[in-house]
PDB file of C-alpha atoms and ligand atoms in Angstrom:
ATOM      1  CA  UNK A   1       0.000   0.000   0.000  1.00 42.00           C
ATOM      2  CA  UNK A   2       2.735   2.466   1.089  1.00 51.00           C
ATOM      3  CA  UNK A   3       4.723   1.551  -2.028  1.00 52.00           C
ATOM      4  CA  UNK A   4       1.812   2.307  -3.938  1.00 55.00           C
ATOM      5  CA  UNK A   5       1.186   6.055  -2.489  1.00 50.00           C
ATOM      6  CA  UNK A   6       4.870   6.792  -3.199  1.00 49.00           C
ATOM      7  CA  UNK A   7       4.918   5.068  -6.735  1.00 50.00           C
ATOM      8  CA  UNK A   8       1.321   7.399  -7.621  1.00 51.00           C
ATOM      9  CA  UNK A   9       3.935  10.301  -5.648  1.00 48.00           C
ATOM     10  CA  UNK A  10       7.211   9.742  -7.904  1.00 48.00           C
ATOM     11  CA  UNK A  11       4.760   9.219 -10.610  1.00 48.00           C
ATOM     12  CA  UNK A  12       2.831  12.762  -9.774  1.00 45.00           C
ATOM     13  CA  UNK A  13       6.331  14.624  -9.517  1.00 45.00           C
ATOM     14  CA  UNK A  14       7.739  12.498 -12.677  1.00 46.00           C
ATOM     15  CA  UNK A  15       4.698  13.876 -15.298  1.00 46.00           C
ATOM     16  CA  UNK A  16       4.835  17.127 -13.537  1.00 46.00           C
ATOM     17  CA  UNK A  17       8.383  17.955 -14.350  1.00 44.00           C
ATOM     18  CA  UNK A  18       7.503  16.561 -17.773  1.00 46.00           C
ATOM     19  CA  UNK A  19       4.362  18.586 -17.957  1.00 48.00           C
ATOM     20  CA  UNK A  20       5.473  22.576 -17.208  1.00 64.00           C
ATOM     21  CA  UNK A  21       7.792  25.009 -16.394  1.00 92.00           C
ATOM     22  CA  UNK A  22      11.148  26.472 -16.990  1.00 97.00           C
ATOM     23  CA  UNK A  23      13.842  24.242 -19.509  1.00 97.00           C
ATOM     24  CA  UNK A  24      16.998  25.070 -18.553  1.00 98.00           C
ATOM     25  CA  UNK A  25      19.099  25.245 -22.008  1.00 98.00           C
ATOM     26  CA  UNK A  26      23.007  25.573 -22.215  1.00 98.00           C
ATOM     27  CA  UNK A  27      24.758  26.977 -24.973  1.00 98.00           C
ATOM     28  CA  UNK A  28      28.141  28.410 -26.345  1.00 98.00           C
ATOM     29  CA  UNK A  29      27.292  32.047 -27.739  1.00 98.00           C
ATOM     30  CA  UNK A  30      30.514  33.006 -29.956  1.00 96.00           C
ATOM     31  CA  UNK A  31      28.515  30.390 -32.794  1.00 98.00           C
ATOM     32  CA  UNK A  32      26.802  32.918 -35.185  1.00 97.00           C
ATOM     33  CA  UNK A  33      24.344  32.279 -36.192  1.00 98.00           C
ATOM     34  CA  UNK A  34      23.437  29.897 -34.365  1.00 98.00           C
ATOM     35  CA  UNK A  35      23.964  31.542 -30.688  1.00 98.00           C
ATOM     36  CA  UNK A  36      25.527  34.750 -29.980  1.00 98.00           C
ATOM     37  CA  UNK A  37      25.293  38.180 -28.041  1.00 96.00           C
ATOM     38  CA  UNK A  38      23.441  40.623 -29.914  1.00 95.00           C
ATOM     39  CA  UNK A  39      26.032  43.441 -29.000  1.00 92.00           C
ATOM     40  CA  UNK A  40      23.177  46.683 -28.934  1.00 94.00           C
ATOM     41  CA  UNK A  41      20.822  44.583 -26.555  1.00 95.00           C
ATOM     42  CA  UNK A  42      23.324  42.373 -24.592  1.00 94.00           C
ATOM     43  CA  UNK A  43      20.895  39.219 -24.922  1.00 95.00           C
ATOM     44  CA  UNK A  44      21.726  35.905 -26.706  1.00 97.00           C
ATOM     45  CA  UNK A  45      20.484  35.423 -29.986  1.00 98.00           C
ATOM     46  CA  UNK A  46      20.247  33.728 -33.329  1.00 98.00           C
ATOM     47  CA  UNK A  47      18.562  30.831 -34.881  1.00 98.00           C
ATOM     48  CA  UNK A  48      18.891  27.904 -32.182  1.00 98.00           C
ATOM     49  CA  UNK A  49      18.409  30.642 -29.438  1.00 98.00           C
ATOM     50  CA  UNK A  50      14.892  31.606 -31.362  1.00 98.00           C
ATOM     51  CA  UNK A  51      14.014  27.728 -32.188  1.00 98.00           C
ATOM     52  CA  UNK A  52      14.367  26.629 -28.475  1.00 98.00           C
ATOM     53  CA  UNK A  53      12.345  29.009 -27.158  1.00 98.00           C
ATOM     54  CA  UNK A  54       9.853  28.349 -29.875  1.00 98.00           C
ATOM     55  CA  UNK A  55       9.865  24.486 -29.271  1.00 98.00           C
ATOM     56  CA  UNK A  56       9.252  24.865 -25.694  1.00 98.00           C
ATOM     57  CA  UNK A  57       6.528  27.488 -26.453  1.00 98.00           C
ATOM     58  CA  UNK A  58       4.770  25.023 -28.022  1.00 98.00           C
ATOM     59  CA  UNK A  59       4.834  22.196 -25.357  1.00 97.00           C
ATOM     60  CA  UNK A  60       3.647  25.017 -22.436  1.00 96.00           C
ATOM     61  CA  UNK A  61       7.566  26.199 -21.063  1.00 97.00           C
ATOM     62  CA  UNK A  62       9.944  28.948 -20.901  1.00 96.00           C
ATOM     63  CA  UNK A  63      13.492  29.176 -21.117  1.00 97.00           C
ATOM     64  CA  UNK A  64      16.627  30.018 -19.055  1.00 97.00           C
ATOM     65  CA  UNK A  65      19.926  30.171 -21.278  1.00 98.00           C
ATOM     66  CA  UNK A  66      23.272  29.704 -19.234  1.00 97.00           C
ATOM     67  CA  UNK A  67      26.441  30.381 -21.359  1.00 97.00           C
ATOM     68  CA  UNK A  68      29.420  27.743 -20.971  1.00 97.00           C
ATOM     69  CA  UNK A  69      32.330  26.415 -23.008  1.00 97.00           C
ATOM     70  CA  UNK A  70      31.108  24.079 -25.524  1.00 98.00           C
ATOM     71  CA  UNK A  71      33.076  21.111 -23.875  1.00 97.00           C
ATOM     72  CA  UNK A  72      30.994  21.789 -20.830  1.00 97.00           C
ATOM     73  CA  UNK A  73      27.791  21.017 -22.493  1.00 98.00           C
ATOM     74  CA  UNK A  74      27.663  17.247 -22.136  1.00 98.00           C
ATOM     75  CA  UNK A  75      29.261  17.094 -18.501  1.00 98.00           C
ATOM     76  CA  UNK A  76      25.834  19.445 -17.734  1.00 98.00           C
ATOM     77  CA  UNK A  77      23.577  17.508 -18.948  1.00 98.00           C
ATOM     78  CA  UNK A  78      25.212  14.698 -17.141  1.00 97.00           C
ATOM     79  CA  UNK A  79      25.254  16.190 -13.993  1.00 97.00           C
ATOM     80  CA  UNK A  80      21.295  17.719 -14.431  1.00 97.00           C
ATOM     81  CA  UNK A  81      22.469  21.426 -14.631  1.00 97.00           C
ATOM     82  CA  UNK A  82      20.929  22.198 -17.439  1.00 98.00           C
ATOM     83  CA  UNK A  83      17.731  20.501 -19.561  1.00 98.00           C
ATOM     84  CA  UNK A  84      18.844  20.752 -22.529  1.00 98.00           C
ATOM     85  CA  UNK A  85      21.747  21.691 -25.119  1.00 98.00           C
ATOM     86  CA  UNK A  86      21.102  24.627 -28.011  1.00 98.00           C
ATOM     87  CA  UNK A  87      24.656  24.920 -29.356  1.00 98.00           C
ATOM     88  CA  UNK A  88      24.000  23.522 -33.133  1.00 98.00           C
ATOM     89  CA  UNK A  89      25.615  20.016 -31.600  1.00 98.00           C
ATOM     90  CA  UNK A  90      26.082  17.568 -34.385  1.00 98.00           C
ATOM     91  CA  UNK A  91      24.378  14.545 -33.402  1.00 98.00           C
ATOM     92  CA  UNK A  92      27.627  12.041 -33.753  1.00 97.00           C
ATOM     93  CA  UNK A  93      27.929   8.576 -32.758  1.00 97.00           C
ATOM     94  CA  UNK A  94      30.517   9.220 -30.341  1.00 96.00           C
ATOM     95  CA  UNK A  95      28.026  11.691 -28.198  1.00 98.00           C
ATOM     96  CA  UNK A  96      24.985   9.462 -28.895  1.00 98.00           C
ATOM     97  CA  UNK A  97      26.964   7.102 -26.562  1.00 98.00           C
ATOM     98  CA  UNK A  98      27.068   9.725 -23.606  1.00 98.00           C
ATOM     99  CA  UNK A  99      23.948  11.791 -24.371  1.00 98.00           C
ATOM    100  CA  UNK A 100      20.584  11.658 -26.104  1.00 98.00           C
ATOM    101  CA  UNK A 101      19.483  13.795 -28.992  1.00 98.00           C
ATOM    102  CA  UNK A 102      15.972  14.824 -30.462  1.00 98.00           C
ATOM    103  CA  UNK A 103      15.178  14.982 -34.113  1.00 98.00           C
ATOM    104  CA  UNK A 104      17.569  16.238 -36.422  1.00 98.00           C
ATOM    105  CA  UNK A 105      16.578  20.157 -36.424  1.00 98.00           C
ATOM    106  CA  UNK A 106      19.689  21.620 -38.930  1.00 98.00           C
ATOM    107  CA  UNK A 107      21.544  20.155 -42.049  1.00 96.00           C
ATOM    108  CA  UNK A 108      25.255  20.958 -42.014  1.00 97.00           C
ATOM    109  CA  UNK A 109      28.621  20.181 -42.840  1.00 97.00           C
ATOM    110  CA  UNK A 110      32.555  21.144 -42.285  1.00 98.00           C
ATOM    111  CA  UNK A 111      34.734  23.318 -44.256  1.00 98.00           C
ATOM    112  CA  UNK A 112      38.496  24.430 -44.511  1.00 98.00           C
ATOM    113  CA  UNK A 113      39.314  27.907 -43.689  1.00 98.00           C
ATOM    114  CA  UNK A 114      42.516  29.657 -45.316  1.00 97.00           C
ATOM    115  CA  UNK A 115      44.089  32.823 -45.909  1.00 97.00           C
ATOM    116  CA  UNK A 116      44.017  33.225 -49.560  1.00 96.00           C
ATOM    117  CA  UNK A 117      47.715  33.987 -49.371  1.00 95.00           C
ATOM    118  CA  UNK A 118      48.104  30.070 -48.667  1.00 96.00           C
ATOM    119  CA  UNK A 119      45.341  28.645 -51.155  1.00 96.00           C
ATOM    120  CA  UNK A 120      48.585  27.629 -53.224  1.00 95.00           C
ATOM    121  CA  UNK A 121      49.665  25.836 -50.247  1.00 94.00           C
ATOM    122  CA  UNK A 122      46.452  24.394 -49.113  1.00 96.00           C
ATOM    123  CA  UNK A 123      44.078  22.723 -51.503  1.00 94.00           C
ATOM    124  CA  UNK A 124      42.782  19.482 -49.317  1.00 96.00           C
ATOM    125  CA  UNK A 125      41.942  17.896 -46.067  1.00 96.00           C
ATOM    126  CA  UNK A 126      45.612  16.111 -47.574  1.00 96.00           C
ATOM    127  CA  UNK A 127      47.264  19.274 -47.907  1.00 96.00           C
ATOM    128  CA  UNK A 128      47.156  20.020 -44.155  1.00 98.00           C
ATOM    129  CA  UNK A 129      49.048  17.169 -43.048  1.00 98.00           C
ATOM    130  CA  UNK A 130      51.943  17.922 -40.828  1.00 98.00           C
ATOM    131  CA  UNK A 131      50.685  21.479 -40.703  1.00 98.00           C
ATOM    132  CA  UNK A 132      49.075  23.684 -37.686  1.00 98.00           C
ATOM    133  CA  UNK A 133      45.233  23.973 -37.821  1.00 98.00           C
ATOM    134  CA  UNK A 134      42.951  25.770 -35.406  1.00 98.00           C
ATOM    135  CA  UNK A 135      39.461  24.587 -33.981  1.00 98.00           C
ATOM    136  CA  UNK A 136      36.793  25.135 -31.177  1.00 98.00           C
ATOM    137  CA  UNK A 137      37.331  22.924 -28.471  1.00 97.00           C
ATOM    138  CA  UNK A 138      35.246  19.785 -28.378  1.00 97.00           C
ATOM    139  CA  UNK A 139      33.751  20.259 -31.896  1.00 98.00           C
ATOM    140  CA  UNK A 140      33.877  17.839 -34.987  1.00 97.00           C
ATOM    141  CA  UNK A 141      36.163  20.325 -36.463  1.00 98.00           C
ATOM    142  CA  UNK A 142      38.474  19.885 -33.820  1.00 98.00           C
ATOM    143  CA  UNK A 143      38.372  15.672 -34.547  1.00 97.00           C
ATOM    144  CA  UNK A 144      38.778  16.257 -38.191  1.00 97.00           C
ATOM    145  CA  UNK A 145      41.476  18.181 -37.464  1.00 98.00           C
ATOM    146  CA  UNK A 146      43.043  15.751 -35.116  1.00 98.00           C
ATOM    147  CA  UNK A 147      42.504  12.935 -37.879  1.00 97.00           C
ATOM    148  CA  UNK A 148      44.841  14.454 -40.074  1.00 98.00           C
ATOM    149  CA  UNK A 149      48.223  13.323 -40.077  1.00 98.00           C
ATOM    150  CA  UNK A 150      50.653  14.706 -38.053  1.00 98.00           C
ATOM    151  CA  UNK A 151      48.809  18.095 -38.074  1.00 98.00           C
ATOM    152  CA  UNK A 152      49.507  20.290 -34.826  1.00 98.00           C
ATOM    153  CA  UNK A 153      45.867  21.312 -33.189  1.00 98.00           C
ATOM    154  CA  UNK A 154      45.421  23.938 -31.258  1.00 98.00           C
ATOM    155  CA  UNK A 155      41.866  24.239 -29.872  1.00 98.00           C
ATOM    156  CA  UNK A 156      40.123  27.518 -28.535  1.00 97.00           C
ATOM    157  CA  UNK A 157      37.693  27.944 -26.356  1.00 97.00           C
ATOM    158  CA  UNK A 158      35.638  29.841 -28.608  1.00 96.00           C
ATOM    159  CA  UNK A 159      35.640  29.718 -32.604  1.00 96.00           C
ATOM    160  CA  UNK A 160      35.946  33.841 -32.665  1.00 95.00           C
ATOM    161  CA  UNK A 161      39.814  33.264 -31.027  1.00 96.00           C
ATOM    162  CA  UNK A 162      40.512  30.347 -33.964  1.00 97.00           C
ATOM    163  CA  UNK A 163      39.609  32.946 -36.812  1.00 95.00           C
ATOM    164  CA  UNK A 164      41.734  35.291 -35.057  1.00 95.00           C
ATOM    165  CA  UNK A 165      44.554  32.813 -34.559  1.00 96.00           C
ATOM    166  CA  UNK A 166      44.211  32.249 -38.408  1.00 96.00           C
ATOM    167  CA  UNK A 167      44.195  35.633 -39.383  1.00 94.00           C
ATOM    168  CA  UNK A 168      47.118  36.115 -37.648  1.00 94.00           C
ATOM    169  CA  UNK A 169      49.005  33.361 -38.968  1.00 94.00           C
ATOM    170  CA  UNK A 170      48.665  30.849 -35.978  1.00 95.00           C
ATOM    171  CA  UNK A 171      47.560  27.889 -37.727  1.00 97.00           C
ATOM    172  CA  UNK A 172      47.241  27.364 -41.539  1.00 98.00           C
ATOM    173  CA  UNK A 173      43.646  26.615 -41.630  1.00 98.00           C
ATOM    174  CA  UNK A 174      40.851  26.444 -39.316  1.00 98.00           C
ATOM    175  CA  UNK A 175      38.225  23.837 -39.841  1.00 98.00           C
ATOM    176  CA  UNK A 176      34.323  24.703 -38.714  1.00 98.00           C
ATOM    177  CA  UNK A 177      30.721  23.889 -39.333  1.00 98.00           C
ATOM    178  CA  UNK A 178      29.835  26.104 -42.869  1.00 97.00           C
ATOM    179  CA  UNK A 179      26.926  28.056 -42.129  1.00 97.00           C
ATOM    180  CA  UNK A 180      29.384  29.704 -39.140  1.00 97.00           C
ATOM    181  CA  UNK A 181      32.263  30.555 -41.791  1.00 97.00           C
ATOM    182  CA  UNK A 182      29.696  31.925 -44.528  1.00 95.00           C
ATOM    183  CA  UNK A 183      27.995  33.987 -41.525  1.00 95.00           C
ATOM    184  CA  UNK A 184      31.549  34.796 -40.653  1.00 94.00           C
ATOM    185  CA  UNK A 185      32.762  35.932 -43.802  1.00 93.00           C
ATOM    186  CA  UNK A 186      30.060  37.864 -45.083  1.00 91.00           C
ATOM    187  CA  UNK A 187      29.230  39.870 -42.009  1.00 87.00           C
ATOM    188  CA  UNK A 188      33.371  40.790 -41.307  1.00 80.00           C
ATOM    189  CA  UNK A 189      33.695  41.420 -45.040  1.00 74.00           C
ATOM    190  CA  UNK A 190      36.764  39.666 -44.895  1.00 80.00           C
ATOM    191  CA  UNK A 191      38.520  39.333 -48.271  1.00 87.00           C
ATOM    192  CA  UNK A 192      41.286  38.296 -46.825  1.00 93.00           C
ATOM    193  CA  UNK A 193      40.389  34.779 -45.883  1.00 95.00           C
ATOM    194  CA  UNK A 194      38.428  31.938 -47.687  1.00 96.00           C
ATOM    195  CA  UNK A 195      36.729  28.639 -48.045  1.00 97.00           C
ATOM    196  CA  UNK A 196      37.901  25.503 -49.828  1.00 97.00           C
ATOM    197  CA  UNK A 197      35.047  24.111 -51.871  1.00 95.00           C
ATOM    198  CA  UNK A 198      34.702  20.974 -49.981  1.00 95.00           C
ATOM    199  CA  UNK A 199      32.201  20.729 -47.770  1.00 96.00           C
ATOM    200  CA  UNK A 200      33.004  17.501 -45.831  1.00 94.00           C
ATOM    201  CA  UNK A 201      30.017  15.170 -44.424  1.00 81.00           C
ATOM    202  CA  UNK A 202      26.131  15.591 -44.030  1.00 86.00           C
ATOM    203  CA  UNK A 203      25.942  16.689 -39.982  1.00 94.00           C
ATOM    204  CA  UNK A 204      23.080  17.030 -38.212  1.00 98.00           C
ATOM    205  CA  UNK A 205      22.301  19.215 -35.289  1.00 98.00           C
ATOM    206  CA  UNK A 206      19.988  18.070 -32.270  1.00 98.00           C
ATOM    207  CA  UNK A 207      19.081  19.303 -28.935  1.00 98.00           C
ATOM    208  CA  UNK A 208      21.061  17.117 -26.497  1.00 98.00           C
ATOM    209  CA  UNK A 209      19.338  15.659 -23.850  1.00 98.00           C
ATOM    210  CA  UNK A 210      20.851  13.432 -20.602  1.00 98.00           C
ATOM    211  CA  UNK A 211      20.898   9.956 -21.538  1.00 98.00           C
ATOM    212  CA  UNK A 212      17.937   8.170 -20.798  1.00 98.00           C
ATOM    213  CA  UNK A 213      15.365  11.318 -20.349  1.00 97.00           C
ATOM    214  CA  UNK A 214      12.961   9.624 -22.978  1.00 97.00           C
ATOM    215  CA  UNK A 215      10.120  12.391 -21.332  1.00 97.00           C
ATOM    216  CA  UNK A 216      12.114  15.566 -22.095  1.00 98.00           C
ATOM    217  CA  UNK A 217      13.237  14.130 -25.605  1.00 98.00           C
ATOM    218  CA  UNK A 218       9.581  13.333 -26.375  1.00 98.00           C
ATOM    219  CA  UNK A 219       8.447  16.474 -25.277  1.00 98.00           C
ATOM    220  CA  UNK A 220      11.175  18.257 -27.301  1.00 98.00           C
ATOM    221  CA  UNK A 221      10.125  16.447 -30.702  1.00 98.00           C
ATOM    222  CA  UNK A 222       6.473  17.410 -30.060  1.00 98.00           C
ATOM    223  CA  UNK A 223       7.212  21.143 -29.534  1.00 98.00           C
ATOM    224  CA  UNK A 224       9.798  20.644 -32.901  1.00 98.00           C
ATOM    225  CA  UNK A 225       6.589  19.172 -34.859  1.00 98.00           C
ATOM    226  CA  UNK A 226       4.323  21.710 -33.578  1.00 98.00           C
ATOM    227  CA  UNK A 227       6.606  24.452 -34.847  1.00 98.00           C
ATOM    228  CA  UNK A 228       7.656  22.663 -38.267  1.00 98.00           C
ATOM    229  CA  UNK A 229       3.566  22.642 -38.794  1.00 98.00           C
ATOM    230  CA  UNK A 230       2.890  25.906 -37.338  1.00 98.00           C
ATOM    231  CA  UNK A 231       5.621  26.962 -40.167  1.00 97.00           C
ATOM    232  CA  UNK A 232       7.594  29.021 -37.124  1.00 98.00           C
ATOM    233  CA  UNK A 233      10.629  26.879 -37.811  1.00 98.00           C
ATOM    234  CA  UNK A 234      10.461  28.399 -41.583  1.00 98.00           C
ATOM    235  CA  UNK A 235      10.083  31.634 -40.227  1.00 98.00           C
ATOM    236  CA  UNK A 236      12.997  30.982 -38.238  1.00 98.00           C
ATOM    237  CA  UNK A 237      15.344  29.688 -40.755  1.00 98.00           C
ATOM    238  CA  UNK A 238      14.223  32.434 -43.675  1.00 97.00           C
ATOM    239  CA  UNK A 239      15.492  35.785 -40.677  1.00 97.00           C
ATOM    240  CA  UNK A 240      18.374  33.487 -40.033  1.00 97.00           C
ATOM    241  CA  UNK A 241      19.777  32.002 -43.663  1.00 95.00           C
ATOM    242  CA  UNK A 242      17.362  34.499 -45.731  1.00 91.00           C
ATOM    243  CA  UNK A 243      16.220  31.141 -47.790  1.00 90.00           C
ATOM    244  CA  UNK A 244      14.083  28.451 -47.486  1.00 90.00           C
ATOM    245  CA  UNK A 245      15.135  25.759 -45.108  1.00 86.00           C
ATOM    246  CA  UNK A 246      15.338  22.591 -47.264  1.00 74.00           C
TER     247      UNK A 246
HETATM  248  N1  LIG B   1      28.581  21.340 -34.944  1.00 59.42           N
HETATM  249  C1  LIG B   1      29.850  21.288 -34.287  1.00 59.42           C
HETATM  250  C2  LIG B   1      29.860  20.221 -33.235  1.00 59.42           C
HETATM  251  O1  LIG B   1      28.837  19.763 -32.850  1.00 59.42           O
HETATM  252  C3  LIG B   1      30.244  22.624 -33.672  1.00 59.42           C
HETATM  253  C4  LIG B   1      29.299  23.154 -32.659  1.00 59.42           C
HETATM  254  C5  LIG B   1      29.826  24.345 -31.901  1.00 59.42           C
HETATM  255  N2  LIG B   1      28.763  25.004 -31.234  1.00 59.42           N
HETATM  256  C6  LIG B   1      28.884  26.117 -30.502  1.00 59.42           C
HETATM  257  N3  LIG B   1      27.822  26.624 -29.979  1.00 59.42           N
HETATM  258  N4  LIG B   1      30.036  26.648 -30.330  1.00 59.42           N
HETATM  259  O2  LIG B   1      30.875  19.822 -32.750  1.00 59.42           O
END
């Protein structure tokens, strides 16, 4: 009988945490455009910060953003400080070992990153072997970049000190999701650095979740369906990318 009144309890508590409230979201905000500071207002913005608050919208919640290093994401979620990650995490098989992920929300990929002084130099993934390259700490840039042969990686705690590093002539090349580096380049006007025309592997971003919260990633996928119908998401994606999300 007890066990019963405390089971209906936990159960109560369990579906009330699922039900309402505040989802406590951690990001990295030097990612533009996914997550940054919008410099005249001082608040976090961009199109993860605006889809997370529109998923939870949906499913009856509000939001509380806390900024962190990127490679502090997963340990939070782990240790229940935050809900959930917005920080345009590819969903790879190495995290979906140590965290959960919802729906695929983003389409993206890597590219290379050179001074145009050195495109004669650098002209593949190949190319950098042996050679410095710069990345943000934790990302899938930063384990391309360690794949490469005998390249020397330095890793920053925020992607804004790798362009600078490159810029500087720190590291030959720095290697980064796309949609970052076109954001990056068109808003600095920086002719001085470009692209490679590879764009290496299909990623996908998710909203991380700890491993095993099957309510909070269910809850997350309704609010992402909600929005996708509602067409918020392609509201979203034309302010942020100014085309249609494919
Ligand atoms: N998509 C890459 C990854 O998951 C980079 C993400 C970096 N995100 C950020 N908010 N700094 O590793």
């Amino acid at each position: 009988m007890k066990k019963h009144v405390l089971a209906a309890i936990l159960g109560a508590s369990v579906l009330f945490s699922a039900q309402a409230g505040t989802l406590h979201v951690g990001t990295e905000a030097t990612f533009a455009p996914f997550e940054f500071m919008d410099e005249q207002t001082k608040e976090l913005t961009g199109f993860d910060m605006e889809l997370i608050a529109a998923v939870a919208k949906a499913v009856g919640d509000d939001i509380k953003v806390q900024n962190m290093g990127f490679d502090g994401l997963i340990p939070s979620l782990q240790t229940g400080i935050i809900d959930v990650t917005a920080a345009a995490m590819t969903i790879t098989p190495e995290r979906v070992k140590r965290i959960d992920f919802t729906e695929p929300y983003y389409q993206s990929g890597l590219v290379i990153l050179v001074k145009k002084d050195n495109l004669d130099k650098v002209k593949d993934l190949d190319s950098l072997q042996g050679k410095t390259i710069c990345a943000q700490i934790g990302t899938t840039g930063a384990m391309m970049a360690k794949h490469v042969k005998d390249a020397k990686v330095t890793e920053y705690n925020s992607i804004t000190e790798a362009f600078l590093e490159l810029k500087q002539g720190g590291c030959l090349a720095v290697i980064n999701d796309k949609p970052v580096v076109d954001y990056y380049l068109a808003r600095r006007g920086d002719k001085t650095v470009t692209t490679l025309p590879q764009v290496f592997d299909a990623e996908y971003y998710g909203f991380g979740v700890k491993k095993g919260n099957k309510e909070m990633v269910a809850k997350l996928n309704e609010g992402l369906k909600k929005v996708r119908e509602s067409g918020e998401y392609d509201q979203i994606y034309q302010k942020w990318f100014g085309t249609k999300a494919q």
